[in-house]
Amino acid sequence: MSIINAVDIAHVRFVVPDLAAQRAFLKDFGLIEVGEQAGWVYLRAAGPAPFCYAVREGDARFAGFGLLARDLADLHAVAAHDGVPVEPLDAPGGGWIARFTDPDGIPVEVVAGQTLAEPLPTVRPDTWNEGDGHQRIARFRRTATGPSTVLRIGHVLLSITDFARTEPWYKDRFGLLTSDEIQPAPNVAIGAFMRSNQGETPSDHHTVACVQTGGPPGLLHSAFEVLGLDNLMAGHDHLKAQGYTPSWGIGRHILGSQVFDYWRDPHGFEIEHWTDGDQLRASDGGGRAGMDQVLGVQWGMQMPAPPAPPG
Ligand SMILES: [Fe+2]
């Protein structure tokens, strides 16, 4: 029994030396600035979350991520468990925040009581004329060009040093459930794709994923859901036309099944557009997966080899 069941991921925070370059990239990625508070620039997606990305100027670093608590009572419960204060959240939407540090020193913020924003209007993609039944009759498919329509933040993938420590840390506090445990050899667990526990309400296949990489702990990527496949492809063309650096994609993951498109922001942080991911209820349980499934694709571009270490 966990202290709370976190509802979802809420946001990510970054510190970067070239704030102007980062802001330009994020606009082309599809995020929308909603203001500056206490030195942070806040950006939202089209969904109702008041913000999902925060960035400020300084030496480049990943400054942590936020999880959404169901309500203030849950926020107080989990804060009390670790003896950390609940403080006002000085950000768009207001609310309250408690700040934690995971076993690898990664900042984890839990938020609650935010005032939701009015969702931004989006153009829903028309029906696909799939081969087994044509639904779109005398309507012509046209896809808008420009940045993808980002709906929400979906997950982070963390590099960790010790899964045996990290897994209970997240599960005990936030009630995360394993969708797929990463086992490079039978009964050798080095990470997991974990989802939120919302009972019979389906949630993303993974909200927080972590894996022992052998490298330093921190963020491997943050990921944002877009409107659909055409929207993802149009966003890919847009980022490419602006001269940004594609990282991996386009393809379809095995674990989570998302169609993915990874980019490097101007400071080298990896960031993902995805669509059409798997949804699981708490009762759907979890599985195990080898590295071939973690890194493999159902179709599309294979994961590029990591850059050679210096020297
Ligand atoms: Fe991802």
Coordinates of C-alpha atoms and ligand atoms in Angstrom, one line a residue:
M1 CA 0.0 0.0 0.0
S2 CA 1.5 3.3 -1.1
I3 CA 1.2 6.6 0.6
I4 CA -0.7 8.1 -2.4
N5 CA -1.5 7.2 -6.0
A6 CA 0.0 10.0 -8.2
V7 CA -2.4 10.8 -11.0
D8 CA 0.1 11.6 -13.7
I9 CA 3.3 13.4 -14.5
A10 CA 2.8 17.2 -14.3
H11 CA 5.9 18.9 -15.7
V12 CA 9.7 19.0 -16.2
R13 CA 12.2 21.7 -15.3
F14 CA 15.4 22.6 -17.1
V15 CA 18.2 25.2 -16.6
V16 CA 19.9 26.2 -19.7
P17 CA 22.6 28.8 -20.6
D18 CA 21.0 30.0 -23.8
L19 CA 17.4 30.8 -22.8
A20 CA 16.6 32.5 -26.1
A21 CA 17.6 29.4 -28.1
Q22 CA 15.7 27.1 -25.8
R23 CA 12.5 29.2 -26.1
A24 CA 12.7 29.3 -29.9
F25 CA 13.1 25.5 -29.9
L26 CA 10.2 24.9 -27.5
K27 CA 7.9 27.0 -29.7
D28 CA 8.9 25.0 -32.7
F29 CA 8.4 21.8 -30.7
G30 CA 4.8 22.9 -30.0
L31 CA 4.8 24.3 -26.5
I32 CA 3.3 27.7 -25.7
E33 CA 4.7 30.2 -23.2
V34 CA 2.3 31.3 -20.5
G35 CA 4.5 33.6 -18.5
E36 CA 7.5 34.1 -16.3
Q37 CA 7.4 33.8 -12.5
A38 CA 10.3 33.8 -10.0
G39 CA 12.9 33.6 -12.8
W40 CA 11.2 30.6 -14.6
V41 CA 9.7 30.7 -18.0
Y42 CA 6.6 28.5 -18.0
L43 CA 5.1 26.7 -21.0
R44 CA 1.9 24.8 -21.5
A45 CA 0.4 22.4 -24.0
A46 CA -3.1 22.4 -25.4
G47 CA -4.5 20.4 -22.6
P48 CA -5.8 21.8 -19.3
A49 CA -2.6 21.6 -17.3
P50 CA -1.5 25.2 -16.5
F51 CA 2.1 24.4 -17.4
C52 CA 4.1 21.3 -18.3
Y53 CA 7.6 22.7 -18.9
A54 CA 9.6 25.2 -17.0
V55 CA 13.0 26.6 -17.9
R56 CA 15.4 29.3 -16.6
E57 CA 18.8 30.6 -17.4
G58 CA 21.9 29.1 -15.8
D59 CA 24.4 26.3 -16.2
A60 CA 22.7 23.5 -18.2
R61 CA 21.0 20.8 -16.1
F62 CA 17.8 18.8 -15.8
A63 CA 16.2 20.3 -12.7
G64 CA 13.6 17.6 -12.0
F65 CA 10.1 16.7 -12.8
G66 CA 6.7 17.0 -11.2
L67 CA 4.0 14.4 -10.4
L68 CA 0.4 15.4 -9.9
A69 CA -1.3 14.4 -6.6
R70 CA -5.0 13.8 -6.6
D71 CA -5.7 16.5 -4.1
L72 CA -4.3 18.5 -1.2
A73 CA -4.9 15.8 1.3
D74 CA -2.7 13.4 -0.8
L75 CA 0.0 16.0 -1.2
H76 CA 0.1 16.6 2.6
A77 CA 0.2 12.8 3.2
V78 CA 3.1 12.2 1.0
A79 CA 5.0 15.3 2.2
A80 CA 4.5 14.2 5.8
H81 CA 5.9 10.8 5.0
D82 CA 9.2 12.4 4.0
G83 CA 9.0 15.3 6.4
V84 CA 9.1 17.9 3.6
P85 CA 7.0 21.1 3.7
V86 CA 4.0 21.8 1.5
E87 CA 4.5 25.3 0.0
P88 CA 2.6 27.6 -2.4
L89 CA 3.5 26.9 -6.0
D90 CA 4.6 30.1 -7.5
A91 CA 3.8 29.2 -11.1
P92 CA 0.9 29.6 -13.5
G93 CA -2.2 27.9 -12.0
G94 CA -0.9 28.4 -8.5
G95 CA -1.5 25.5 -6.2
W96 CA 0.8 23.7 -3.8
I97 CA 4.1 21.9 -4.1
A98 CA 6.3 19.5 -2.0
R99 CA 9.8 18.9 -3.1
F100 CA 11.5 15.5 -2.8
T101 CA 14.8 14.0 -4.0
D102 CA 14.9 10.5 -5.3
P103 CA 17.7 8.1 -4.3
D104 CA 19.9 9.3 -7.2
G105 CA 19.4 13.0 -6.3
I106 CA 16.9 13.7 -9.0
P107 CA 14.5 16.4 -7.8
V108 CA 10.8 15.2 -7.8
E109 CA 8.1 17.7 -7.1
V110 CA 4.6 16.8 -6.2
V111 CA 1.9 19.3 -7.0
A112 CA -1.8 19.6 -6.2
G113 CA -4.5 22.2 -6.2
Q114 CA -3.6 23.9 -9.4
T115 CA -6.2 25.9 -11.2
L116 CA -6.6 24.3 -14.6
A117 CA -6.4 26.3 -17.8
E118 CA -8.9 26.4 -20.5
P119 CA -7.9 23.8 -23.1
L120 CA -6.7 25.3 -26.3
P121 CA -8.8 24.6 -29.4
T122 CA -7.4 21.7 -31.5
V123 CA -8.3 20.4 -34.9
R124 CA -9.2 16.8 -34.4
P125 CA -7.8 14.6 -37.2
D126 CA -10.5 13.1 -39.4
T127 CA -11.1 9.3 -39.6
W128 CA -8.5 7.1 -41.3
N129 CA -9.7 5.2 -44.3
E130 CA -8.3 2.0 -43.0
G131 CA -8.4 -1.0 -45.4
D132 CA -11.1 -2.8 -43.5
G133 CA -13.7 -0.1 -43.8
H134 CA -13.7 3.3 -45.3
Q135 CA -15.3 5.9 -43.0
R136 CA -14.2 9.1 -44.6
I137 CA -16.4 9.7 -47.6
A138 CA -16.2 12.8 -49.7
R139 CA -14.0 14.5 -47.1
F140 CA -10.4 15.2 -48.1
R141 CA -7.6 14.6 -45.7
R142 CA -5.5 17.7 -45.3
T143 CA -2.9 18.1 -42.6
A144 CA -1.9 21.5 -41.2
T145 CA 1.8 22.3 -41.4
G146 CA 3.8 23.9 -38.6
P147 CA 4.6 22.7 -35.1
S148 CA 2.9 19.6 -33.7
T149 CA -0.1 20.2 -31.5
V150 CA 1.3 19.0 -28.1
L151 CA -1.6 18.0 -25.8
R152 CA 0.3 17.1 -22.6
I153 CA 3.4 15.8 -21.0
G154 CA 3.4 12.0 -20.9
H155 CA 6.5 10.6 -19.2
V156 CA 10.1 10.8 -18.3
L157 CA 12.8 8.1 -18.7
L158 CA 15.4 8.3 -16.0
S159 CA 18.9 6.9 -15.9
I160 CA 19.4 5.5 -12.4
T161 CA 22.2 3.7 -10.6
D162 CA 20.3 1.1 -8.5
F163 CA 16.9 -0.2 -9.4
A164 CA 16.6 -2.0 -6.1
R165 CA 16.6 1.3 -4.4
T166 CA 14.7 3.4 -6.9
E167 CA 11.8 1.1 -7.5
P168 CA 10.5 1.1 -3.9
W169 CA 11.2 4.8 -3.5
Y170 CA 8.8 5.7 -6.3
K171 CA 6.3 2.9 -5.7
D172 CA 6.0 3.4 -1.9
R173 CA 5.3 7.1 -2.2
F174 CA 3.4 7.4 -5.4
G175 CA 1.8 4.1 -6.1
L176 CA 3.3 3.5 -9.5
L177 CA 2.6 0.1 -11.1
T178 CA 5.0 -1.8 -13.3
S179 CA 3.8 -2.2 -16.8
D180 CA 7.1 -3.8 -18.0
E181 CA 10.1 -4.7 -15.9
I182 CA 13.4 -4.5 -17.8
Q183 CA 15.2 -7.8 -17.4
P184 CA 18.4 -8.2 -19.5
A185 CA 18.6 -11.7 -18.1
P186 CA 16.0 -13.8 -16.3
N187 CA 15.3 -12.4 -12.9
V188 CA 17.9 -9.6 -13.3
A189 CA 15.9 -6.4 -13.1
I190 CA 17.6 -3.1 -14.0
G191 CA 14.6 -0.9 -14.6
A192 CA 10.9 -0.6 -15.3
F193 CA 8.2 1.2 -17.2
M194 CA 5.8 2.3 -14.5
R195 CA 2.3 3.8 -14.8
S196 CA 0.0 5.6 -12.5
N197 CA -2.6 3.6 -10.5
Q198 CA -6.0 5.0 -11.3
G199 CA -7.9 1.8 -10.6
E200 CA -10.2 1.0 -13.6
T201 CA -9.4 4.3 -15.3
P202 CA -6.9 3.6 -18.0
S203 CA -3.5 5.4 -17.9
D204 CA -0.5 5.6 -20.1
H205 CA 1.7 2.5 -20.3
H206 CA 4.4 4.5 -18.6
T207 CA 4.6 7.8 -16.7
V208 CA 7.9 7.3 -15.0
A209 CA 10.4 4.8 -16.6
C210 CA 13.9 4.2 -15.2
V211 CA 16.8 2.0 -16.2
Q212 CA 20.3 1.4 -14.9
T213 CA 22.4 2.6 -17.8
G214 CA 25.8 2.4 -16.2
G215 CA 26.1 6.1 -16.9
P216 CA 25.4 9.0 -14.6
P217 CA 21.9 9.4 -13.1
G218 CA 19.5 11.9 -14.6
L219 CA 17.1 12.4 -17.4
L220 CA 17.3 10.4 -20.6
H221 CA 14.3 12.0 -22.2
S222 CA 11.0 13.7 -21.5
A223 CA 8.0 13.0 -23.7
F224 CA 4.9 14.8 -24.9
E225 CA 1.8 13.5 -26.5
V226 CA 0.7 15.0 -29.8
L227 CA -2.7 15.0 -31.6
G228 CA -2.1 12.1 -34.0
L229 CA 0.1 10.6 -36.6
D230 CA -0.2 13.2 -39.3
N231 CA 0.3 15.9 -36.6
L232 CA 3.5 14.2 -35.4
M233 CA 4.8 13.9 -39.0
A234 CA 4.0 17.5 -39.8
G235 CA 5.8 18.5 -36.6
H236 CA 8.8 16.5 -37.6
D237 CA 9.0 18.3 -40.9
H238 CA 8.7 21.6 -39.2
L239 CA 11.5 20.9 -36.7
K240 CA 13.7 19.7 -39.5
A241 CA 13.0 22.8 -41.6
Q242 CA 14.1 24.9 -38.6
G243 CA 17.4 23.1 -38.6
Y244 CA 17.0 21.2 -35.3
T245 CA 18.7 17.8 -34.7
P246 CA 16.6 14.7 -35.1
S247 CA 17.6 12.0 -32.6
W248 CA 15.6 8.9 -33.2
G249 CA 12.5 8.3 -35.2
I250 CA 10.1 8.0 -36.6
G251 CA 9.1 4.6 -35.5
R252 CA 6.8 2.6 -33.3
H253 CA 8.0 1.4 -29.9
I254 CA 7.4 -2.1 -28.6
L255 CA 6.9 -1.3 -24.9
G256 CA 4.0 1.2 -24.8
S257 CA 3.5 1.0 -28.6
Q258 CA 3.8 4.7 -29.2
V259 CA 4.7 6.1 -32.5
F260 CA 7.7 8.2 -31.5
D261 CA 9.9 11.0 -32.8
Y262 CA 12.9 12.1 -30.6
W263 CA 14.8 15.4 -30.9
R264 CA 17.7 17.1 -29.3
D265 CA 17.0 20.5 -28.0
P266 CA 19.7 23.2 -28.4
H267 CA 21.3 22.1 -25.1
G268 CA 21.4 18.4 -26.0
F269 CA 18.5 17.3 -23.9
E270 CA 16.4 14.6 -25.6
I271 CA 12.7 15.3 -26.0
E272 CA 10.0 13.1 -27.6
H273 CA 6.8 13.6 -29.5
W274 CA 4.6 10.6 -29.4
T275 CA 1.1 9.4 -30.2
D276 CA -1.1 6.3 -30.1
G277 CA 0.4 4.8 -26.9
D278 CA -1.0 1.8 -25.0
Q279 CA -3.5 2.4 -22.1
L280 CA -3.7 0.1 -19.1
R281 CA -5.9 -0.2 -16.1
A282 CA -4.5 -1.2 -12.7
S283 CA -6.0 -4.6 -13.1
D284 CA -4.2 -5.2 -16.4
G285 CA -1.0 -6.1 -14.5
G286 CA 2.5 -6.0 -15.9
G287 CA 5.1 -8.0 -17.7
R288 CA 8.8 -8.4 -18.3
A289 CA 10.9 -7.4 -21.2
G290 CA 14.4 -7.9 -22.4
M291 CA 16.6 -5.1 -23.7
D292 CA 15.7 -6.1 -27.3
Q293 CA 12.2 -5.0 -26.6
V294 CA 13.2 -1.9 -24.7
L295 CA 15.4 -0.7 -27.6
G296 CA 13.6 -2.3 -30.5
V297 CA 10.9 -1.0 -32.8
Q298 CA 7.9 -2.5 -34.4
W299 CA 8.7 -0.5 -37.5
G300 CA 10.7 2.5 -38.4
M301 CA 14.1 3.7 -37.5
Q302 CA 16.3 1.5 -35.3
M303 CA 17.8 3.2 -32.3
P304 CA 21.0 4.9 -33.3
A305 CA 24.2 3.8 -31.6
P306 CA 25.2 6.0 -28.7
P307 CA 28.0 8.5 -29.4
A308 CA 31.4 7.0 -28.8
P309 CA 32.9 8.0 -25.4
P310 CA 35.5 10.7 -25.6
G311 CA 39.2 9.6 -25.9
Ligands
FE1 FE 9.6 7.9 -24.3

